[in-house]
Amino acid sequence: VEPVPVEPVPVEPVPVEPVPVEPVPVEPVPVEPDAASGTSVPPRRPAAPSDDPVTPDAPVTPDDPVTPDDPVTPDAPMDRPTRSADGSEPSGAPAPQVTTEVHRFELAPDGGTAYVASGSVDGTVLNQWALSEYDDDLRIATTTPAARGRRAASAVTVLRRDGDRLVEVGRVGDLGRGEQIYAVRYAGPIGFVVTFRQVDPLYTLDLSDRRAPRVLGELKIAGYSAYLHPVGDHHLLGVGQDADRRGRTMGLQMSLFDIGDLSAPARIAQLTAGPRTSSPVEYDHRALLAWPDRDLVALPVEHWDDGDVDVLVLEVAGDATLRERGTVSVPDGPAYIGGAVRSLVVGDRLVTVTPGVVVVSDLDTLQQVGAVVL
């Protein structure tokens, strides 16, 4: 077959006019750790404990100039505005306009979905626990970032449907001035909100009057809870980080709160896992196993220094009981992927599941009775 010559076809270049693009200033929005999964926010461990000397008599007040969660940018120019001591933005900084859009849909029994209404609230939502529907109203907890001359603050807003709009009918604000929300939990007409900067205010909220929600009580302790779990009718288990008097995290902390008197919540028991420890429960509630029939709670613990992980098993009850029952070791290596540890009870066995191995332990003694490598 003789090759057929192909003449090249000349192509005239077409000039392309550049499209001018107006620069749009973007205000960075801080992203907080996901205390309960279900969002696209990547998990973030709390800041590693600092080795700086601690001033024993440093005052702990909302206006303390220490802001451990502020980003550190060593290469920033010296004349760049910095956050003021009270947590507000400097007067020359642009005020961020941060809102959260909320859309409501109806799910039909046949699987269909219909749009119903939309609304918006000031601030950002931490995770799924920050939203709750009650008596056809939506309660939503948000944190509004610091703006010009104003410190960050949090609020719980009640939205009600009005036609195709979700409108605000009630709001309780000024929760944790200069702080941000770390945990939220609702129980019918009652709400619980944890904010943190140096100390951990646990707020109890009365949401029964949707038009006039109010703060019932407040408890301030060192550290914070990133996840709140109900224990019986009058107690909450908090999982988070212990902290020193200046707000520097010191390791995993479990707290048992008595909420029988909502006007005076109290911490009645506390356990810590030691320095440089954390738990995936702080951003993923599915990592926690609660087994009320045996007053048992199990949660994975990560040790930052050696990379080890184990499952801490606790006895937790509403009679002020919070104590360690023992631990289940998780094998090293590829068997563990950060956060991917789950526990469950099967008969009289505690089963620990990771992507690489399944460990079976006796529920009473926690002694290993078998393991399967996947």
mmCIF file of C-alpha atoms in Angstrom:
data_model
loop_
_atom_site.group_PDB
_atom_site.id
_atom_site.type_symbol
_atom_site.label_atom_id
_atom_site.label_comp_id
_atom_site.label_asym_id
_atom_site.label_seq_id
_atom_site.Cartn_x
_atom_site.Cartn_y
_atom_site.Cartn_z
ATOM 1 C CA VAL A 1 0.000 0.000 0.000
ATOM 2 C CA GLU A 2 1.524 3.315 -1.108
ATOM 3 C CA PRO A 3 1.401 6.030 1.591
ATOM 4 C CA VAL A 4 -0.821 8.950 0.697
ATOM 5 C CA PRO A 5 0.763 12.312 1.445
ATOM 6 C CA VAL A 6 -1.371 14.591 3.588
ATOM 7 C CA GLU A 7 -0.993 18.318 3.099
ATOM 8 C CA PRO A 8 -1.033 20.269 6.367
ATOM 9 C CA VAL A 9 -3.972 22.601 6.745
ATOM 10 C CA PRO A 10 -2.934 26.061 7.928
ATOM 11 C CA VAL A 11 -4.745 27.270 11.036
ATOM 12 C CA GLU A 12 -5.047 30.967 11.678
ATOM 13 C CA PRO A 13 -4.405 31.845 15.343
ATOM 14 C CA VAL A 14 -7.432 33.354 17.085
ATOM 15 C CA PRO A 15 -6.568 36.094 19.538
ATOM 16 C CA VAL A 16 -8.112 35.629 22.977
ATOM 17 C CA GLU A 17 -8.940 38.714 24.941
ATOM 18 C CA PRO A 18 -8.135 38.377 28.666
ATOM 19 C CA VAL A 19 -11.144 38.594 30.960
ATOM 20 C CA PRO A 20 -10.535 41.021 33.821
ATOM 21 C CA VAL A 21 -11.204 39.489 37.235
ATOM 22 C CA GLU A 22 -11.870 41.731 40.177
ATOM 23 C CA PRO A 23 -9.967 40.540 43.286
ATOM 24 C CA VAL A 24 -12.309 39.468 46.055
ATOM 25 C CA PRO A 25 -10.935 39.589 49.599
ATOM 26 C CA VAL A 26 -11.603 36.349 51.410
ATOM 27 C CA GLU A 27 -11.714 36.339 55.191
ATOM 28 C CA PRO A 28 -10.327 33.047 56.531
ATOM 29 C CA VAL A 29 -12.817 31.082 58.619
ATOM 30 C CA PRO A 30 -11.367 28.966 61.434
ATOM 31 C CA VAL A 31 -12.247 25.268 61.173
ATOM 32 C CA GLU A 32 -12.662 23.444 64.413
ATOM 33 C CA PRO A 33 -12.333 19.760 65.127
ATOM 34 C CA ASP A 34 -15.324 17.643 64.423
ATOM 35 C CA ALA A 35 -16.643 16.558 67.784
ATOM 36 C CA ALA A 36 -19.060 14.151 66.173
ATOM 37 C CA SER A 37 -18.684 12.755 62.693
ATOM 38 C CA GLY A 38 -21.055 13.232 59.849
ATOM 39 C CA THR A 39 -19.435 16.364 58.411
ATOM 40 C CA SER A 40 -16.721 16.889 55.855
ATOM 41 C CA VAL A 41 -14.441 18.663 58.324
ATOM 42 C CA PRO A 42 -11.199 16.696 58.626
ATOM 43 C CA PRO A 43 -10.379 15.584 62.139
ATOM 44 C CA ARG A 44 -7.802 17.657 63.986
ATOM 45 C CA ARG A 45 -6.073 16.746 67.195
ATOM 46 C CA PRO A 46 -5.920 19.364 69.902
ATOM 47 C CA ALA A 47 -2.716 21.339 70.094
ATOM 48 C CA ALA A 48 0.142 19.417 71.651
ATOM 49 C CA PRO A 49 0.880 20.377 75.239
ATOM 50 C CA SER A 50 3.440 23.098 75.576
ATOM 51 C CA ASP A 51 6.671 22.702 77.518
ATOM 52 C CA ASP A 52 6.700 26.382 78.451
ATOM 53 C CA PRO A 53 6.899 27.107 82.173
ATOM 54 C CA VAL A 54 3.552 27.605 83.838
ATOM 55 C CA THR A 55 2.888 30.624 85.984
ATOM 56 C CA PRO A 56 1.109 29.144 89.018
ATOM 57 C CA ASP A 57 -0.819 32.245 89.881
ATOM 58 C CA ALA A 58 -1.768 33.276 86.351
ATOM 59 C CA PRO A 59 -5.341 34.561 86.517
ATOM 60 C CA VAL A 60 -8.011 32.676 84.601
ATOM 61 C CA THR A 61 -10.474 35.183 83.177
ATOM 62 C CA PRO A 62 -12.281 35.513 79.861
ATOM 63 C CA ASP A 63 -10.058 38.488 79.095
ATOM 64 C CA ASP A 64 -6.761 36.621 79.539
ATOM 65 C CA PRO A 65 -4.545 37.483 76.540
ATOM 66 C CA VAL A 66 -3.595 33.835 75.902
ATOM 67 C CA THR A 67 -5.362 32.567 72.777
ATOM 68 C CA PRO A 68 -4.019 29.022 72.179
ATOM 69 C CA ASP A 69 -6.243 28.360 69.180
ATOM 70 C CA ASP A 70 -5.124 31.387 67.134
ATOM 71 C CA PRO A 71 -3.097 30.418 64.041
ATOM 72 C CA VAL A 72 0.638 31.135 64.238
ATOM 73 C CA THR A 73 2.194 32.637 61.102
ATOM 74 C CA PRO A 74 5.936 33.187 61.685
ATOM 75 C CA ASP A 75 6.439 34.824 58.269
ATOM 76 C CA ALA A 76 3.805 37.492 58.803
ATOM 77 C CA PRO A 77 5.105 41.059 58.411
ATOM 78 C CA MET A 78 5.738 42.936 61.606
ATOM 79 C CA ASP A 79 3.101 45.584 60.848
ATOM 80 C CA ARG A 80 0.318 43.045 60.313
ATOM 81 C CA PRO A 81 -2.660 43.694 62.639
ATOM 82 C CA THR A 82 -2.899 41.178 65.462
ATOM 83 C CA ARG A 83 -5.792 40.051 67.600
ATOM 84 C CA SER A 84 -6.299 42.208 70.644
ATOM 85 C CA ALA A 85 -6.069 40.910 74.202
ATOM 86 C CA ASP A 86 -9.840 40.542 74.546
ATOM 87 C CA GLY A 87 -10.104 38.290 71.498
ATOM 88 C CA SER A 88 -11.615 40.930 69.212
ATOM 89 C CA GLU A 89 -10.272 41.904 65.818
ATOM 90 C CA PRO A 90 -8.157 45.085 65.548
ATOM 91 C CA SER A 91 -10.012 48.185 64.469
ATOM 92 C CA GLY A 92 -8.312 48.215 61.065
ATOM 93 C CA ALA A 93 -9.216 44.632 60.152
ATOM 94 C CA PRO A 94 -12.178 43.873 57.882
ATOM 95 C CA ALA A 95 -15.172 42.518 59.768
ATOM 96 C CA PRO A 96 -15.948 38.945 58.623
ATOM 97 C CA GLN A 97 -19.507 38.322 57.501
ATOM 98 C CA VAL A 98 -20.060 34.663 58.285
ATOM 99 C CA THR A 99 -23.499 33.080 57.991
ATOM 100 C CA THR A 100 -24.808 29.546 57.744
ATOM 101 C CA GLU A 101 -27.552 28.813 55.212
ATOM 102 C CA VAL A 102 -30.146 26.263 56.329
ATOM 103 C CA HIS A 103 -32.450 24.391 53.937
ATOM 104 C CA ARG A 104 -35.342 22.169 54.946
ATOM 105 C CA PHE A 105 -36.590 19.194 52.937
ATOM 106 C CA GLU A 106 -39.398 16.696 53.450
ATOM 107 C CA LEU A 107 -38.709 13.005 52.963
ATOM 108 C CA ALA A 108 -41.664 11.045 51.629
ATOM 109 C CA PRO A 109 -42.298 7.369 52.537
ATOM 110 C CA ASP A 110 -41.759 6.415 48.898
ATOM 111 C CA GLY A 111 -38.255 7.847 49.001
ATOM 112 C CA GLY A 112 -39.072 11.165 47.363
ATOM 113 C CA THR A 113 -37.662 14.461 48.544
ATOM 114 C CA ALA A 114 -39.332 17.865 48.395
ATOM 115 C CA TYR A 115 -37.855 21.273 49.127
ATOM 116 C CA VAL A 116 -39.723 23.146 51.878
ATOM 117 C CA ALA A 117 -37.983 26.283 53.121
ATOM 118 C CA SER A 118 -34.676 28.091 53.695
ATOM 119 C CA GLY A 119 -33.190 30.468 56.231
ATOM 120 C CA SER A 120 -29.880 31.617 57.645
ATOM 121 C CA VAL A 121 -28.173 32.295 60.970
ATOM 122 C CA ASP A 122 -25.048 34.217 61.910
ATOM 123 C CA GLY A 123 -21.911 32.194 62.536
ATOM 124 C CA THR A 124 -20.708 28.672 61.815
ATOM 125 C CA VAL A 125 -21.994 25.256 62.906
ATOM 126 C CA LEU A 126 -19.625 22.845 64.638
ATOM 127 C CA ASN A 127 -21.204 19.515 63.697
ATOM 128 C CA GLN A 128 -24.445 17.528 63.554
ATOM 129 C CA TRP A 129 -24.980 17.764 67.324
ATOM 130 C CA ALA A 130 -25.351 21.530 66.989
ATOM 131 C CA LEU A 131 -28.721 21.075 65.237
ATOM 132 C CA SER A 132 -31.890 19.610 66.695
ATOM 133 C CA GLU A 133 -35.551 19.613 65.658
ATOM 134 C CA TYR A 134 -38.106 19.817 68.462
ATOM 135 C CA ASP A 135 -41.851 20.441 68.128
ATOM 136 C CA ASP A 136 -41.286 21.259 64.437
ATOM 137 C CA ASP A 137 -38.763 24.004 65.304
ATOM 138 C CA LEU A 138 -35.043 23.864 64.546
ATOM 139 C CA ARG A 139 -32.530 24.723 67.264
ATOM 140 C CA ILE A 140 -29.086 25.538 65.908
ATOM 141 C CA ALA A 141 -25.941 26.454 67.872
ATOM 142 C CA THR A 142 -23.381 28.662 66.109
ATOM 143 C CA THR A 143 -20.199 30.617 66.816
ATOM 144 C CA THR A 144 -19.758 34.061 65.271
ATOM 145 C CA PRO A 145 -16.062 34.867 64.691
ATOM 146 C CA ALA A 146 -14.482 37.940 66.212
ATOM 147 C CA ALA A 147 -15.155 41.111 64.232
ATOM 148 C CA ARG A 148 -13.989 44.720 64.388
ATOM 149 C CA GLY A 149 -14.140 45.738 68.021
ATOM 150 C CA ARG A 150 -16.128 42.651 69.006
ATOM 151 C CA ARG A 151 -15.077 39.342 70.501
ATOM 152 C CA ALA A 152 -16.233 35.976 69.196
ATOM 153 C CA ALA A 153 -19.452 34.708 70.755
ATOM 154 C CA SER A 154 -21.887 31.831 70.412
ATOM 155 C CA ALA A 155 -25.646 31.503 70.412
ATOM 156 C CA VAL A 156 -28.502 29.051 70.057
ATOM 157 C CA THR A 157 -31.144 30.215 67.576
ATOM 158 C CA VAL A 158 -34.653 28.810 67.143
ATOM 159 C CA LEU A 159 -35.965 28.769 63.554
ATOM 160 C CA ARG A 160 -39.594 28.177 62.548
ATOM 161 C CA ARG A 161 -41.082 27.629 59.111
ATOM 162 C CA ASP A 162 -43.073 30.520 57.651
ATOM 163 C CA GLY A 163 -44.081 29.571 54.139
ATOM 164 C CA ASP A 164 -40.896 28.928 52.218
ATOM 165 C CA ARG A 165 -38.741 30.687 54.811
ATOM 166 C CA LEU A 166 -37.151 29.601 58.080
ATOM 167 C CA VAL A 167 -37.413 32.635 60.353
ATOM 168 C CA GLU A 168 -35.870 33.308 63.743
ATOM 169 C CA VAL A 169 -38.409 33.192 66.570
ATOM 170 C CA GLY A 170 -36.040 33.036 69.535
ATOM 171 C CA ARG A 171 -32.385 33.285 70.423
ATOM 172 C CA VAL A 172 -30.096 33.044 73.432
ATOM 173 C CA GLY A 173 -26.702 34.618 72.782
ATOM 174 C CA ASP A 174 -23.505 35.847 74.403
ATOM 175 C CA LEU A 175 -22.407 32.312 75.246
ATOM 176 C CA GLY A 176 -18.673 32.283 75.951
ATOM 177 C CA ARG A 177 -17.531 35.728 74.837
ATOM 178 C CA GLY A 178 -14.088 35.382 73.233
ATOM 179 C CA GLU A 179 -14.558 31.591 73.024
ATOM 180 C CA GLN A 180 -15.942 29.101 70.538
ATOM 181 C CA ILE A 181 -18.253 26.106 70.734
ATOM 182 C CA TYR A 182 -16.599 22.723 71.309
ATOM 183 C CA ALA A 183 -19.629 20.537 72.079
ATOM 184 C CA VAL A 184 -23.431 20.655 71.960
ATOM 185 C CA ARG A 185 -26.125 18.254 73.129
ATOM 186 C CA TYR A 186 -29.917 18.566 73.275
ATOM 187 C CA ALA A 187 -32.382 16.672 75.460
ATOM 188 C CA GLY A 188 -35.940 17.654 74.549
ATOM 189 C CA PRO A 189 -36.483 21.235 75.758
ATOM 190 C CA ILE A 190 -33.017 21.399 77.365
ATOM 191 C CA GLY A 191 -29.721 22.214 75.672
ATOM 192 C CA PHE A 192 -26.081 21.885 76.735
ATOM 193 C CA VAL A 193 -23.288 23.939 75.157
ATOM 194 C CA VAL A 194 -19.542 23.825 75.890
ATOM 195 C CA THR A 195 -17.319 26.731 74.849
ATOM 196 C CA PHE A 196 -13.574 27.008 75.407
ATOM 197 C CA ARG A 197 -10.623 29.368 75.305
ATOM 198 C CA GLN A 198 -8.945 28.939 78.676
ATOM 199 C CA VAL A 199 -11.653 27.340 80.806
ATOM 200 C CA ASP A 200 -14.613 25.161 79.876
ATOM 201 C CA PRO A 201 -17.969 26.801 80.531
ATOM 202 C CA LEU A 202 -20.723 24.194 80.382
ATOM 203 C CA TYR A 203 -23.984 26.056 79.814
ATOM 204 C CA THR A 204 -27.398 24.557 80.559
ATOM 205 C CA LEU A 205 -30.175 26.121 78.473
ATOM 206 C CA ASP A 206 -33.950 26.215 78.857
ATOM 207 C CA LEU A 207 -35.389 26.000 75.325
ATOM 208 C CA SER A 208 -38.972 25.194 76.344
ATOM 209 C CA ASP A 209 -40.172 28.706 75.448
ATOM 210 C CA ARG A 210 -38.988 28.916 71.864
ATOM 211 C CA ARG A 211 -39.524 32.681 71.808
ATOM 212 C CA ALA A 212 -37.473 33.290 74.945
ATOM 213 C CA PRO A 213 -34.754 30.644 75.379
ATOM 214 C CA ARG A 214 -32.480 31.340 78.329
ATOM 215 C CA VAL A 215 -29.398 30.226 80.216
ATOM 216 C CA LEU A 216 -30.225 28.251 83.350
ATOM 217 C CA GLY A 217 -26.768 27.527 84.726
ATOM 218 C CA GLU A 218 -23.046 27.624 84.010
ATOM 219 C CA LEU A 219 -20.068 25.590 85.184
ATOM 220 C CA LYS A 220 -16.470 26.692 84.586
ATOM 221 C CA ILE A 221 -13.678 24.129 84.812
ATOM 222 C CA ALA A 222 -10.228 23.740 83.261
ATOM 223 C CA GLY A 223 -10.071 22.122 79.830
ATOM 224 C CA TYR A 224 -13.047 21.276 77.653
ATOM 225 C CA SER A 225 -15.412 18.540 76.538
ATOM 226 C CA ALA A 226 -15.562 17.917 72.779
ATOM 227 C CA TYR A 227 -18.321 15.307 73.046
ATOM 228 C CA LEU A 228 -21.188 15.012 75.538
ATOM 229 C CA HIS A 229 -22.968 11.702 76.127
ATOM 230 C CA PRO A 230 -26.026 11.225 78.377
ATOM 231 C CA VAL A 231 -25.680 8.861 81.336
ATOM 232 C CA GLY A 232 -29.088 8.090 82.786
ATOM 233 C CA ASP A 233 -31.501 10.979 83.293
ATOM 234 C CA HIS A 234 -29.364 13.364 85.317
ATOM 235 C CA HIS A 235 -25.753 12.985 84.176
ATOM 236 C CA LEU A 236 -23.515 13.725 81.205
ATOM 237 C CA LEU A 237 -20.186 12.155 80.274
ATOM 238 C CA GLY A 238 -17.799 14.640 78.667
ATOM 239 C CA VAL A 239 -14.817 13.505 76.569
ATOM 240 C CA GLY A 240 -12.202 16.100 75.682
ATOM 241 C CA GLN A 241 -8.951 17.596 76.879
ATOM 242 C CA ASP A 242 -7.619 18.607 80.255
ATOM 243 C CA ALA A 243 -5.882 21.996 80.287
ATOM 244 C CA ASP A 244 -3.767 24.105 82.584
ATOM 245 C CA ARG A 245 -4.792 27.481 83.953
ATOM 246 C CA ARG A 246 -3.677 29.217 80.764
ATOM 247 C CA GLY A 247 -5.682 26.992 78.420
ATOM 248 C CA ARG A 248 -2.855 24.720 77.206
ATOM 249 C CA THR A 249 -4.094 21.180 76.598
ATOM 250 C CA MET A 250 -2.598 18.437 78.768
ATOM 251 C CA GLY A 251 -4.127 15.186 77.541
ATOM 252 C CA LEU A 252 -7.351 13.213 77.301
ATOM 253 C CA GLN A 253 -9.914 13.920 80.004
ATOM 254 C CA MET A 254 -13.238 12.256 80.887
ATOM 255 C CA SER A 255 -15.655 14.164 83.116
ATOM 256 C CA LEU A 256 -18.942 13.103 84.706
ATOM 257 C CA PHE A 257 -21.379 15.986 85.185
ATOM 258 C CA ASP A 258 -24.397 16.052 87.480
ATOM 259 C CA ILE A 259 -27.178 17.976 85.711
ATOM 260 C CA GLY A 260 -29.965 17.081 88.143
ATOM 261 C CA ASP A 261 -30.103 20.760 89.106
ATOM 262 C CA LEU A 262 -29.914 22.591 85.785
ATOM 263 C CA SER A 263 -29.251 25.884 87.533
ATOM 264 C CA ALA A 264 -26.101 24.474 89.161
ATOM 265 C CA PRO A 265 -24.379 21.822 86.997
ATOM 266 C CA ALA A 266 -21.430 20.176 88.729
ATOM 267 C CA ARG A 267 -18.563 17.882 87.809
ATOM 268 C CA ILE A 268 -18.674 14.979 90.232
ATOM 269 C CA ALA A 269 -15.912 12.758 88.805
ATOM 270 C CA GLN A 270 -12.921 13.060 86.507
ATOM 271 C CA LEU A 271 -10.357 10.768 84.847
ATOM 272 C CA THR A 272 -7.307 11.679 82.768
ATOM 273 C CA ALA A 273 -5.303 9.430 80.455
ATOM 274 C CA GLY A 274 -1.962 11.164 80.923
ATOM 275 C CA PRO A 275 -0.055 13.794 78.960
ATOM 276 C CA ARG A 276 -0.002 13.833 75.154
ATOM 277 C CA THR A 277 -3.054 11.661 74.695
ATOM 278 C CA SER A 278 -6.280 12.139 72.773
ATOM 279 C CA SER A 279 -9.237 10.139 71.516
ATOM 280 C CA PRO A 280 -11.026 9.979 68.147
ATOM 281 C CA VAL A 281 -14.230 10.415 70.190
ATOM 282 C CA GLU A 282 -13.314 14.095 70.357
ATOM 283 C CA TYR A 283 -14.282 14.414 66.686
ATOM 284 C CA ASP A 284 -16.141 11.157 65.917
ATOM 285 C CA HIS A 285 -18.798 9.945 68.353
ATOM 286 C CA ARG A 286 -18.967 6.553 66.629
ATOM 287 C CA ALA A 287 -15.656 5.667 68.252
ATOM 288 C CA LEU A 288 -17.384 5.539 71.653
ATOM 289 C CA LEU A 289 -19.232 2.442 72.859
ATOM 290 C CA ALA A 290 -21.803 2.953 75.633
ATOM 291 C CA TRP A 291 -23.341 -0.214 77.106
ATOM 292 C CA PRO A 292 -25.722 0.883 79.899
ATOM 293 C CA ASP A 293 -26.678 -2.693 80.856
ATOM 294 C CA ARG A 294 -23.169 -3.143 82.244
ATOM 295 C CA ASP A 295 -22.422 0.541 83.027
ATOM 296 C CA LEU A 296 -19.664 0.189 80.452
ATOM 297 C CA VAL A 297 -18.069 2.791 78.185
ATOM 298 C CA ALA A 298 -15.187 2.006 75.809
ATOM 299 C CA LEU A 299 -13.184 4.507 73.773
ATOM 300 C CA PRO A 300 -9.873 4.412 71.869
ATOM 301 C CA VAL A 301 -6.928 6.373 73.258
ATOM 302 C CA GLU A 302 -4.076 7.622 71.082
ATOM 303 C CA HIS A 303 -0.629 8.149 72.627
ATOM 304 C CA TRP A 304 1.265 10.813 70.716
ATOM 305 C CA ASP A 305 4.775 9.986 71.904
ATOM 306 C CA ASP A 306 4.952 6.384 70.655
ATOM 307 C CA GLY A 307 1.984 6.253 68.264
ATOM 308 C CA ASP A 308 0.328 3.444 70.236
ATOM 309 C CA VAL A 309 -3.431 3.099 70.572
ATOM 310 C CA ASP A 310 -5.507 1.103 73.000
ATOM 311 C CA VAL A 311 -9.141 0.928 74.015
ATOM 312 C CA LEU A 312 -9.876 2.304 77.465
ATOM 313 C CA VAL A 313 -12.801 0.585 79.194
ATOM 314 C CA LEU A 314 -14.601 2.573 81.901
ATOM 315 C CA GLU A 315 -17.320 1.927 84.424
ATOM 316 C CA VAL A 316 -19.691 4.885 84.243
ATOM 317 C CA ALA A 317 -22.877 5.233 86.276
ATOM 318 C CA GLY A 318 -25.129 7.987 87.558
ATOM 319 C CA ASP A 319 -24.067 7.440 91.176
ATOM 320 C CA ALA A 320 -20.863 9.447 90.599
ATOM 321 C CA THR A 321 -19.044 6.338 89.361
ATOM 322 C CA LEU A 322 -16.326 7.001 86.803
ATOM 323 C CA ARG A 323 -13.417 4.607 87.027
ATOM 324 C CA GLU A 324 -11.129 2.608 84.776
ATOM 325 C CA ARG A 325 -11.838 -1.096 84.330
ATOM 326 C CA GLY A 326 -8.894 -1.817 82.071
ATOM 327 C CA THR A 327 -7.588 -1.569 78.521
ATOM 328 C CA VAL A 328 -7.612 -3.605 75.329
ATOM 329 C CA SER A 329 -4.419 -3.386 73.281
ATOM 330 C CA VAL A 330 -4.630 -2.729 69.551
ATOM 331 C CA PRO A 331 -1.787 -4.197 67.436
ATOM 332 C CA ASP A 332 0.766 -1.814 65.927
ATOM 333 C CA GLY A 333 1.335 -1.215 62.249
ATOM 334 C CA PRO A 334 -1.159 -1.038 59.382
ATOM 335 C CA ALA A 335 -3.869 -2.601 61.546
ATOM 336 C CA TYR A 336 -4.587 0.873 62.892
ATOM 337 C CA ILE A 337 -5.625 3.908 60.890
ATOM 338 C CA GLY A 338 -6.219 7.074 62.876
ATOM 339 C CA GLY A 339 -9.752 7.085 64.244
ATOM 340 C CA ALA A 340 -10.708 3.736 62.716
ATOM 341 C CA VAL A 341 -11.308 1.751 65.907
ATOM 342 C CA ARG A 342 -14.770 0.515 66.860
ATOM 343 C CA SER A 343 -15.965 -1.528 69.826
ATOM 344 C CA LEU A 344 -19.099 -3.609 70.277
ATOM 345 C CA VAL A 345 -20.517 -6.136 72.720
ATOM 346 C CA VAL A 346 -21.406 -9.627 71.456
ATOM 347 C CA GLY A 347 -22.779 -11.841 74.207
ATOM 348 C CA ASP A 348 -20.173 -11.864 76.973
ATOM 349 C CA ARG A 349 -17.410 -10.634 74.679
ATOM 350 C CA LEU A 350 -16.028 -7.179 73.917
ATOM 351 C CA VAL A 351 -15.070 -7.038 70.241
ATOM 352 C CA THR A 352 -12.571 -4.433 69.034
ATOM 353 C CA VAL A 353 -12.533 -3.886 65.263
ATOM 354 C CA THR A 354 -9.834 -2.142 63.205
ATOM 355 C CA PRO A 355 -9.139 -2.239 59.442
ATOM 356 C CA GLY A 356 -6.457 -4.881 60.005
ATOM 357 C CA VAL A 357 -7.474 -7.020 62.963
ATOM 358 C CA VAL A 358 -10.426 -7.995 65.146
ATOM 359 C CA VAL A 359 -9.650 -8.556 68.831
ATOM 360 C CA VAL A 360 -12.078 -10.459 71.068
ATOM 361 C CA SER A 361 -11.863 -9.966 74.846
ATOM 362 C CA ASP A 362 -13.742 -11.299 77.842
ATOM 363 C CA LEU A 363 -16.258 -8.642 78.874
ATOM 364 C CA ASP A 364 -15.601 -9.099 82.592
ATOM 365 C CA THR A 365 -11.807 -9.527 82.727
ATOM 366 C CA LEU A 366 -10.892 -7.817 79.398
ATOM 367 C CA GLN A 367 -8.417 -10.663 78.778
ATOM 368 C CA GLN A 368 -7.943 -11.430 75.081
ATOM 369 C CA VAL A 369 -9.580 -14.684 74.042
ATOM 370 C CA GLY A 370 -8.938 -14.479 70.325
ATOM 371 C CA ALA A 371 -7.885 -12.359 67.379
ATOM 372 C CA VAL A 372 -8.404 -12.475 63.621
ATOM 373 C CA VAL A 373 -6.007 -10.760 61.210
ATOM 374 C CA LEU A 374 -7.898 -9.370 58.229
#
